[in-house]
């Protein structure tokens, strides 16, 4: 097979391409060969070979025997020599195939290999006269026959939607995509290391909830047949984790998938990954310090640096992150002092004067949040802790010890998007019931994102929860920040998409 690719989207050419490769499979089976063997005993990854032998002089041969495997990415035939570039997840290396070494029949079989095929090879490490690190092969085995052509090596998948829908194909040819998910893996590993060093226990809590709580979001609803009951896919991890604080576990965290039945955008996917952690005897100031520590450590471990590019500006993540109150940021944009204690009629007029829409069921605090979101949030490019959220929009946060209309809560904004949310956790069961009941009234008034009264959580609080600080970080958005991509679909392996339209 030559190196031509079937034109993308051409059903006729694809069918012919597959038929040709199926014929090749039939030929191999007729010879008694299995095109999909059960295993291959690899001794080295390609990265390990490069780490050990990457400094070999051009034209060198070694006695180092290796067995490697990878996908065929490139082929060249030069008479009695063949050169195959293979790639595993760690690196690429060339196979140097000489007819005089492998024999005529094996040489001809190797010549029938196609781009995209997985192969295993044994041989010795060498470099060509041009200095190309290679394996001088004694045997090459087909490990899996590819029936479809690879995407064009140079242009990849031309349609962005196809890249996300066929992530497996995107990863084959797109080095940037592979790098993005390497960083994501390193970020998650770093978070586990940072919290482990601080004595946190990683736990798992239910995905199916009887009450959709812990955040303002519209849930996905499902049904449990055996118990004949309605359940919700979790919209947050919070309430079960705080039950564990009540139980005395003191420092717990979970990295888990959460689900919100809402729109899709460059920042939002209906299912996404959250870190939530809770620490007894801490408050929101401790959690702000922990948040920066988590982000700085993730950058250092994933990128090897704590300085990243944000909109063309170098940002040293170790520098102090400013703390600004939401009411002050919103007030600056409308030229007025704003506070939730102000009459709602006054806040409505201020919103009207500045083109900010509001709803009749909103109180003063909710209107201030909307003014902030519309007028101030978009300018928060560098890491900034926004604090002092109104009580109305923070049903699980403690009232500020110096202002009964605000809460001890923060959101971390970077590049004009929320990256983290944390607070001093409300642990007074009587006040929490009042907040839940207010949420229930809002839901009954038409707010589909409002919560309900979670009686079991209130029962847990009545056993006593110590002073606690809590944090939630969006893993996808943190990965976006460190990789420099602009859409959440780039950092989720299989993002939610519209159904594929049959051609």
Coordinates of C-alpha atoms in Angstrom, one line a residue:
X1 CA 0.0 0.0 0.0
X2 CA 1.4 3.4 -0.8
X3 CA 1.2 6.4 1.5
X4 CA -1.8 8.1 -0.2
X5 CA -4.7 8.9 2.1
X6 CA -8.4 8.3 1.1
X7 CA -9.9 11.8 0.7
X8 CA -11.6 12.9 3.9
X9 CA -15.4 12.5 3.6
X10 CA -15.3 10.4 0.5
X11 CA -17.5 7.3 1.2
X12 CA -16.6 5.7 -2.1
X13 CA -12.8 6.0 -1.6
X14 CA -13.1 4.9 2.0
X15 CA -15.0 1.8 1.0
X16 CA -12.3 0.9 -1.6
X17 CA -9.6 1.6 1.0
X18 CA -11.2 -0.7 3.6
X19 CA -11.8 -3.4 1.0
X20 CA -8.1 -3.3 0.0
X21 CA -7.0 -3.7 3.6
X22 CA -9.6 -6.4 4.3
X23 CA -8.1 -8.3 1.3
X24 CA -4.7 -8.0 2.9
X25 CA -6.1 -9.4 6.2
X26 CA -7.5 -12.4 4.3
X27 CA -4.2 -12.9 2.6
X28 CA -2.4 -13.0 6.0
X29 CA -4.9 -15.4 7.4
X30 CA -4.6 -17.7 4.4
X31 CA -0.8 -17.8 5.2
X32 CA -1.7 -18.9 8.8
X33 CA -0.8 -15.5 10.3
X34 CA -3.1 -13.7 12.8
X35 CA -3.4 -9.9 11.9
X36 CA -4.6 -9.3 15.5
X37 CA -2.3 -11.3 17.8
X38 CA -3.1 -11.5 21.5
X39 CA 0.1 -9.9 23.0
X40 CA 3.6 -8.7 22.3
X41 CA 6.4 -8.7 24.9
X42 CA 7.8 -5.2 24.8
X43 CA 11.1 -4.6 26.6
X44 CA 11.4 -0.9 26.2
X45 CA 9.3 2.1 25.4
X46 CA 10.6 4.4 22.6
X47 CA 11.2 7.1 25.1
X48 CA 13.4 4.9 27.2
X49 CA 15.5 4.0 24.2
X50 CA 15.9 7.7 23.3
X51 CA 16.8 8.5 26.9
X52 CA 19.5 5.8 27.0
X53 CA 20.9 6.1 23.4
X54 CA 19.9 9.6 22.3
X55 CA 23.5 10.8 22.2
X56 CA 24.9 8.1 20.0
X57 CA 27.2 9.3 17.3
X58 CA 26.0 9.1 13.6
X59 CA 26.7 5.7 12.1
X60 CA 27.0 3.9 15.4
X61 CA 25.8 0.3 16.1
X62 CA 25.3 -1.2 19.5
X63 CA 24.7 -4.7 20.9
X64 CA 21.7 -3.4 22.9
X65 CA 18.8 -5.8 22.1
X66 CA 15.3 -4.3 22.3
X67 CA 11.7 -5.3 21.6
X68 CA 9.5 -2.3 20.8
X69 CA 6.0 -1.6 19.6
X70 CA 4.2 1.3 18.0
X71 CA 2.0 2.6 15.2
X72 CA 3.5 3.0 11.8
X73 CA 3.5 6.7 11.0
X74 CA 5.8 6.9 8.0
X75 CA 7.3 4.5 5.4
X76 CA 10.1 4.7 2.9
X77 CA 11.3 2.0 0.6
X78 CA 14.8 2.2 -0.9
X79 CA 15.4 -1.0 -2.7
X80 CA 16.8 -3.5 -0.2
X81 CA 16.2 -1.2 2.7
X82 CA 13.0 0.0 4.3
X83 CA 12.5 2.7 6.9
X84 CA 9.4 2.8 9.1
X85 CA 8.8 5.5 11.7
X86 CA 6.8 4.1 14.6
X87 CA 5.3 5.9 17.5
X88 CA 4.2 4.9 21.0
X89 CA 2.9 7.3 23.6
X90 CA 6.4 8.3 24.7
X91 CA 8.3 9.0 21.4
X92 CA 9.0 8.1 17.8
X93 CA 11.8 5.9 16.5
X94 CA 12.8 4.6 13.1
X95 CA 12.9 1.0 12.2
X96 CA 15.9 0.2 9.9
X97 CA 14.9 -2.9 7.9
X98 CA 17.5 -4.6 5.7
X99 CA 16.6 -7.4 3.3
X100 CA 19.9 -9.1 4.1
X101 CA 19.0 -9.3 7.8
X102 CA 15.3 -10.2 7.7
X103 CA 15.2 -12.3 4.6
X104 CA 13.3 -12.0 1.3
X105 CA 9.9 -13.3 2.5
X106 CA 9.8 -11.2 5.7
X107 CA 11.1 -8.2 3.8
X108 CA 8.2 -8.5 1.3
X109 CA 5.7 -8.9 4.2
X110 CA 7.0 -5.8 5.9
X111 CA 6.6 -3.9 2.6
X112 CA 2.8 -4.6 2.8
X113 CA 2.4 -2.9 6.1
X114 CA 0.2 0.2 6.0
X115 CA 0.3 3.6 7.7
X116 CA -1.7 3.3 10.9
X117 CA -0.8 -0.4 11.5
X118 CA 0.5 -1.3 14.9
X119 CA 3.7 -3.4 14.8
X120 CA 6.1 -5.0 17.2
X121 CA 9.8 -5.2 16.3
X122 CA 13.0 -6.8 17.7
X123 CA 16.5 -5.8 17.0
X124 CA 19.5 -3.7 18.1
X125 CA 19.9 0.0 18.7
X126 CA 21.8 2.0 16.1
X127 CA 22.0 5.3 14.4
X128 CA 22.1 5.9 10.6
X129 CA 24.9 7.9 8.9
X130 CA 22.7 10.9 9.2
X131 CA 22.4 10.4 12.9
X132 CA 18.8 9.1 13.0
X133 CA 18.2 6.9 16.1
X134 CA 16.9 3.6 14.9
X135 CA 16.4 0.0 15.7
X136 CA 18.1 -2.4 13.2
X137 CA 15.3 -4.9 13.1
X138 CA 15.6 -8.7 12.9
X139 CA 11.8 -9.3 13.1
X140 CA 8.7 -7.2 12.6
X141 CA 5.3 -8.4 13.6
X142 CA 1.9 -7.0 12.7
X143 CA 0.0 -6.4 16.0
X144 CA -3.2 -4.7 14.7
X145 CA -4.3 -4.0 11.1
X146 CA -5.8 -0.5 10.5
X147 CA -8.8 -0.6 8.2
X148 CA -9.2 3.1 7.9
X149 CA -6.7 5.7 6.6
X150 CA -5.1 8.0 9.1
X151 CA -6.0 11.7 8.9
X152 CA -3.6 13.7 6.8
X153 CA -0.4 14.0 8.7
X154 CA 0.2 17.7 8.0
X155 CA -3.4 19.0 8.2
X156 CA -5.0 16.7 10.6
X157 CA -8.8 16.6 10.7
X158 CA -10.0 19.8 8.9
X159 CA -13.3 19.9 10.7
X160 CA -13.1 21.0 14.3
X161 CA -16.3 19.1 15.3
X162 CA -14.8 15.9 13.8
X163 CA -11.6 16.4 15.9
X164 CA -13.7 16.2 19.1
X165 CA -16.1 13.5 17.8
X166 CA -13.2 11.3 16.6
X167 CA -10.8 12.0 19.4
X168 CA -9.0 8.7 18.7
X169 CA -8.1 9.9 15.2
X170 CA -7.2 13.4 16.5
X171 CA -4.7 12.0 19.0
X172 CA -3.0 9.9 16.3
X173 CA -1.9 12.9 14.3
X174 CA -2.3 15.9 16.6
X175 CA 0.8 16.4 18.8
X176 CA -0.8 19.4 20.5
X177 CA -3.9 17.4 21.5
X178 CA -1.6 14.7 23.0
X179 CA 0.4 17.4 24.8
X180 CA -2.8 18.9 26.2
X181 CA -3.9 15.6 27.8
X182 CA -0.4 14.9 29.1
X183 CA -0.7 18.3 30.9
X184 CA -4.2 17.4 32.2
X185 CA -2.9 14.1 33.6
X186 CA 0.0 15.9 35.3
X187 CA -2.4 18.5 36.8
X188 CA -4.5 15.9 38.4
X189 CA -1.5 14.0 39.7
X190 CA -0.1 17.2 41.1
X191 CA -3.4 18.0 42.9
X192 CA -3.3 14.6 44.5
X193 CA 0.3 15.1 45.6
X194 CA -0.4 18.6 47.0
X195 CA -3.4 17.5 49.0
X196 CA -1.7 14.3 50.1
X197 CA 1.2 16.3 51.5
X198 CA -1.3 18.2 53.6
X199 CA -2.9 15.1 55.1
X200 CA -6.0 15.0 52.9
X201 CA -7.8 11.7 52.3
X202 CA -9.2 11.0 48.8
X203 CA -12.7 9.7 49.0
X204 CA -15.6 8.7 46.7
X205 CA -19.1 9.9 47.1
X206 CA -22.4 9.0 45.3
X207 CA -23.1 10.2 41.8
X208 CA -26.8 9.5 42.1
X209 CA -28.4 11.9 44.6
X210 CA -31.8 12.0 46.2
X211 CA -31.5 15.8 46.4
X212 CA -29.8 18.0 43.8
X213 CA -27.7 20.3 46.1
X214 CA -24.4 22.0 46.6
X215 CA -24.7 24.4 43.7
X216 CA -27.1 26.5 41.6
X217 CA -27.6 24.3 38.6
X218 CA -30.3 22.4 36.7
X219 CA -29.8 18.7 37.3
X220 CA -30.2 15.7 35.0
X221 CA -33.0 13.5 36.3
X222 CA -33.0 9.7 36.2
X223 CA -35.1 6.9 37.6
X224 CA -34.1 3.9 39.7
X225 CA -36.4 1.0 38.7
X226 CA -35.8 -1.4 41.6
X227 CA -36.6 1.3 44.2
X228 CA -39.1 3.1 41.9
X229 CA -37.7 6.5 42.8
X230 CA -36.4 9.6 41.0
X231 CA -32.7 10.4 41.4
X232 CA -30.5 13.2 40.2
X233 CA -27.0 13.1 38.7
X234 CA -24.9 15.1 41.1
X235 CA -24.4 18.8 40.3
X236 CA -21.7 19.1 43.0
X237 CA -19.6 17.0 45.4
X238 CA -20.1 19.3 48.4
X239 CA -22.8 18.0 50.7
X240 CA -21.6 14.5 50.9
X241 CA -18.0 15.6 51.6
X242 CA -19.1 17.8 54.4
X243 CA -21.0 14.9 55.9
X244 CA -17.6 13.3 56.2
X245 CA -16.2 16.3 58.0
X246 CA -19.1 15.8 60.5
X247 CA -18.0 12.2 60.8
X248 CA -14.5 13.3 61.9
X249 CA -12.4 12.7 58.8
X250 CA -11.2 16.4 59.0
X251 CA -9.5 16.7 55.6
X252 CA -11.1 15.1 52.6
X253 CA -11.2 15.6 48.8
X254 CA -12.7 14.1 45.7
X255 CA -11.9 14.6 42.1
X256 CA -15.0 13.6 40.3
X257 CA -17.4 14.1 37.4
X258 CA -20.4 16.3 38.0
X259 CA -23.4 16.9 35.7
X260 CA -25.4 20.0 34.9
X261 CA -28.3 20.0 32.5
X262 CA -27.4 23.4 31.0
X263 CA -26.0 24.9 27.8
X264 CA -22.8 24.1 26.0
X265 CA -20.2 26.9 25.3
X266 CA -16.4 27.4 25.2
X267 CA -16.5 27.3 29.0
X268 CA -19.3 24.8 29.7
X269 CA -19.8 21.1 29.1
X270 CA -22.8 19.2 30.6
X271 CA -20.4 16.8 32.4
X272 CA -17.1 18.1 33.7
X273 CA -14.5 17.3 36.4
X274 CA -14.3 19.0 39.8
X275 CA -12.0 19.0 42.7
X276 CA -13.7 19.6 45.9
X277 CA -11.8 19.6 49.3
X278 CA -12.8 20.4 52.8
X279 CA -10.6 21.1 55.8
X280 CA -11.8 21.3 59.4
X281 CA -10.7 24.2 61.6
X282 CA -9.9 26.4 58.5
X283 CA -11.7 29.4 57.1
X284 CA -11.9 31.0 53.7
X285 CA -8.6 32.8 54.1
X286 CA -6.8 29.5 54.6
X287 CA -8.6 28.1 51.5
X288 CA -7.5 31.0 49.4
X289 CA -3.9 30.2 50.3
X290 CA -4.5 26.5 49.5
X291 CA -6.0 27.4 46.1
X292 CA -2.9 29.4 45.0
X293 CA -0.7 26.5 46.3
X294 CA -2.7 24.0 44.2
X295 CA -2.4 26.1 41.0
X296 CA 1.2 27.0 41.5
X297 CA 2.2 23.3 42.2
X298 CA 0.2 22.2 39.2
X299 CA 1.9 24.6 36.9
X300 CA 5.4 23.7 38.2
X301 CA 4.8 19.9 37.9
X302 CA 2.9 20.0 34.6
X303 CA 4.9 22.7 32.7
X304 CA 8.1 23.0 34.6
X305 CA 7.5 26.7 35.3
X306 CA 5.2 28.9 37.3
X307 CA 5.2 31.7 34.7
X308 CA 2.4 31.3 32.1
X309 CA 1.1 33.4 29.3
X310 CA -2.3 35.1 29.9
X311 CA -3.5 37.0 26.9
X312 CA 0.1 37.8 25.7
X313 CA 1.2 38.8 29.2
X314 CA 3.6 36.8 31.3
X315 CA 2.1 36.0 34.7
X316 CA 4.1 34.7 37.6
X317 CA 1.6 32.5 39.5
X318 CA 3.7 32.7 42.7
X319 CA 3.0 36.5 43.0
X320 CA 0.3 37.6 45.5
X321 CA -3.2 37.4 44.0
X322 CA -5.3 40.5 44.7
X323 CA -8.5 40.2 46.8
X324 CA -11.4 42.4 45.8
X325 CA -15.0 42.5 47.0
X326 CA -17.7 41.8 44.5
X327 CA -19.7 44.8 45.7
X328 CA -16.8 47.1 45.2
X329 CA -16.0 45.8 41.7
X330 CA -19.6 46.1 40.6
X331 CA -19.9 49.6 42.2
X332 CA -16.8 50.9 40.4
X333 CA -18.5 50.0 37.1
X334 CA -21.7 51.9 37.8
X335 CA -20.1 54.8 39.7
X336 CA -22.2 54.0 42.8
X337 CA -21.6 52.3 46.1
X338 CA -23.5 49.0 46.1
X339 CA -24.5 46.8 49.0
X340 CA -27.1 44.1 49.5
X341 CA -28.6 46.2 52.4
X342 CA -29.9 48.7 49.8
X343 CA -33.6 48.5 48.8
X344 CA -34.2 46.3 45.9
X345 CA -36.0 49.1 44.0
X346 CA -32.8 51.2 44.1
X347 CA -30.7 48.3 42.7
X348 CA -33.3 47.6 40.0
X349 CA -33.0 51.3 38.9
X350 CA -29.2 51.2 38.9
X351 CA -29.3 48.0 36.8
X352 CA -31.8 49.6 34.4
X353 CA -29.6 52.7 34.0
X354 CA -26.7 50.5 33.0
X355 CA -28.5 48.0 30.7
X356 CA -28.4 45.1 33.1
X357 CA -31.4 42.8 33.0
X358 CA -33.0 41.5 36.2
X359 CA -35.9 39.3 37.3
X360 CA -38.7 40.2 39.7
X361 CA -37.8 37.4 42.1
X362 CA -34.3 38.6 42.6
X363 CA -33.3 40.4 45.7
X364 CA -30.6 43.1 46.0
X365 CA -27.7 40.7 46.3
X366 CA -28.7 38.8 43.2
X367 CA -28.9 42.0 41.2
X368 CA -25.5 43.1 42.4
X369 CA -24.1 39.7 41.2
X370 CA -25.6 40.3 37.8
X371 CA -24.1 43.8 37.6
X372 CA -20.7 42.3 38.5
X373 CA -21.1 39.6 35.9
X374 CA -22.1 42.0 33.1
X375 CA -19.8 44.9 33.9
X376 CA -16.8 43.8 35.9
X377 CA -16.1 40.1 35.4
X378 CA -14.8 40.4 31.8
X379 CA -11.9 42.6 32.9
X380 CA -10.5 40.1 35.5
X381 CA -7.7 38.8 33.3
X382 CA -5.0 38.1 35.9
X383 CA -5.6 35.8 38.9
X384 CA -8.0 37.7 41.3
X385 CA -9.9 36.5 44.3
X386 CA -13.3 38.1 44.3
X387 CA -14.7 38.0 47.8
X388 CA -17.7 39.3 49.8
X389 CA -20.6 37.6 48.0
X390 CA -24.1 38.5 49.1
X391 CA -25.8 36.0 51.4
X392 CA -28.7 35.6 48.8
X393 CA -26.4 34.0 46.3
X394 CA -24.3 31.9 48.8
X395 CA -26.7 29.5 50.6
X396 CA -23.9 27.3 51.9
X397 CA -21.4 30.0 53.0
X398 CA -21.0 31.5 56.5
X399 CA -22.0 35.1 57.0
X400 CA -19.1 37.5 57.0
X401 CA -18.0 38.1 60.6
X402 CA -17.9 41.8 60.0
X403 CA -21.0 42.3 57.7
X404 CA -24.2 40.3 58.0
X405 CA -25.2 41.0 54.4
X406 CA -22.1 39.4 52.9
X407 CA -20.5 35.9 53.2
X408 CA -17.0 34.7 53.7
X409 CA -16.8 33.4 50.2
X410 CA -14.4 33.8 47.3
X411 CA -14.3 33.0 43.6
X412 CA -11.0 32.9 41.7
X413 CA -11.2 34.6 38.3
X414 CA -8.5 34.2 35.6
X415 CA -9.0 35.2 32.0
X416 CA -12.4 36.5 32.8
X417 CA -13.7 33.1 33.9
X418 CA -14.3 31.5 37.2
X419 CA -11.7 28.9 38.1
X420 CA -12.4 28.2 41.7
X421 CA -15.0 28.8 44.4
X422 CA -14.6 28.5 48.2
X423 CA -15.9 29.6 51.5
X424 CA -16.0 29.4 55.2
X425 CA -18.7 26.7 55.4
X426 CA -22.0 27.4 57.1
X427 CA -22.2 24.9 60.0
X428 CA -25.2 26.3 61.9
X429 CA -28.0 23.8 61.2
X430 CA -30.8 26.3 62.1
X431 CA -29.4 29.0 59.8
X432 CA -28.8 26.4 57.1
X433 CA -32.4 25.3 57.2
X434 CA -33.5 28.9 56.7
X435 CA -31.2 29.2 53.7
X436 CA -32.5 25.9 52.3
X437 CA -36.1 27.0 52.8
X438 CA -35.3 30.2 50.9
X439 CA -33.9 28.1 48.1
X440 CA -37.0 26.0 48.1
X441 CA -39.2 29.1 47.7
X442 CA -37.1 30.3 44.9
X443 CA -37.5 27.0 43.1
X444 CA -41.2 27.0 43.6
X445 CA -41.2 30.5 42.1
X446 CA -39.6 29.3 38.9
X447 CA -35.9 29.2 39.5
X448 CA -35.0 25.8 38.1
X449 CA -31.4 26.1 39.4
X450 CA -32.3 26.7 43.0
X451 CA -31.9 24.0 45.6
X452 CA -34.3 22.2 48.0
X453 CA -34.4 21.3 51.7
X454 CA -31.9 18.4 52.2
X455 CA -33.2 16.9 55.4
X456 CA -30.4 14.4 55.7
X457 CA -27.7 17.0 55.4
X458 CA -29.4 19.1 58.1
X459 CA -29.5 16.0 60.3
X460 CA -25.8 15.6 59.8
X461 CA -25.1 19.3 60.7
X462 CA -27.1 18.7 63.9
X463 CA -24.5 16.2 65.0
X464 CA -22.0 19.1 64.8
X465 CA -19.6 20.2 62.1
X466 CA -16.5 22.0 63.2
X467 CA -15.4 25.3 61.6
X468 CA -14.5 24.3 58.1
X469 CA -13.1 25.8 54.9
X470 CA -14.1 24.3 51.5
X471 CA -12.9 24.7 47.9
X472 CA -14.1 23.7 44.4
X473 CA -11.8 23.9 41.4
X474 CA -12.8 23.2 37.8
X475 CA -10.2 20.8 36.5
X476 CA -11.1 21.4 32.9
X477 CA -10.7 25.2 33.3
X478 CA -7.5 24.8 35.2
X479 CA -6.1 22.7 32.3
X480 CA -7.3 25.3 29.9
X481 CA -5.3 28.0 31.8
X482 CA -2.1 25.9 31.8
X483 CA -2.4 24.8 28.2
X484 CA -3.5 28.1 26.7
X485 CA -6.5 26.7 24.9
X486 CA -9.6 28.7 24.5
X487 CA -12.4 26.1 24.5
X488 CA -13.2 23.5 27.2
X489 CA -13.7 20.9 24.4
X490 CA -10.0 20.9 23.9
X491 CA -9.3 19.6 27.4
X492 CA -12.1 17.0 27.6
X493 CA -11.3 13.8 25.7
X494 CA -14.9 13.2 24.7
X495 CA -16.9 16.4 25.0
X496 CA -20.7 16.4 24.6
X497 CA -21.7 17.0 21.0
X498 CA -24.8 17.1 18.9
X499 CA -25.7 13.8 17.3
X500 CA -23.7 13.0 14.2
X501 CA -25.7 13.6 11.0
X502 CA -25.6 10.6 8.7
X503 CA -24.4 11.4 5.2

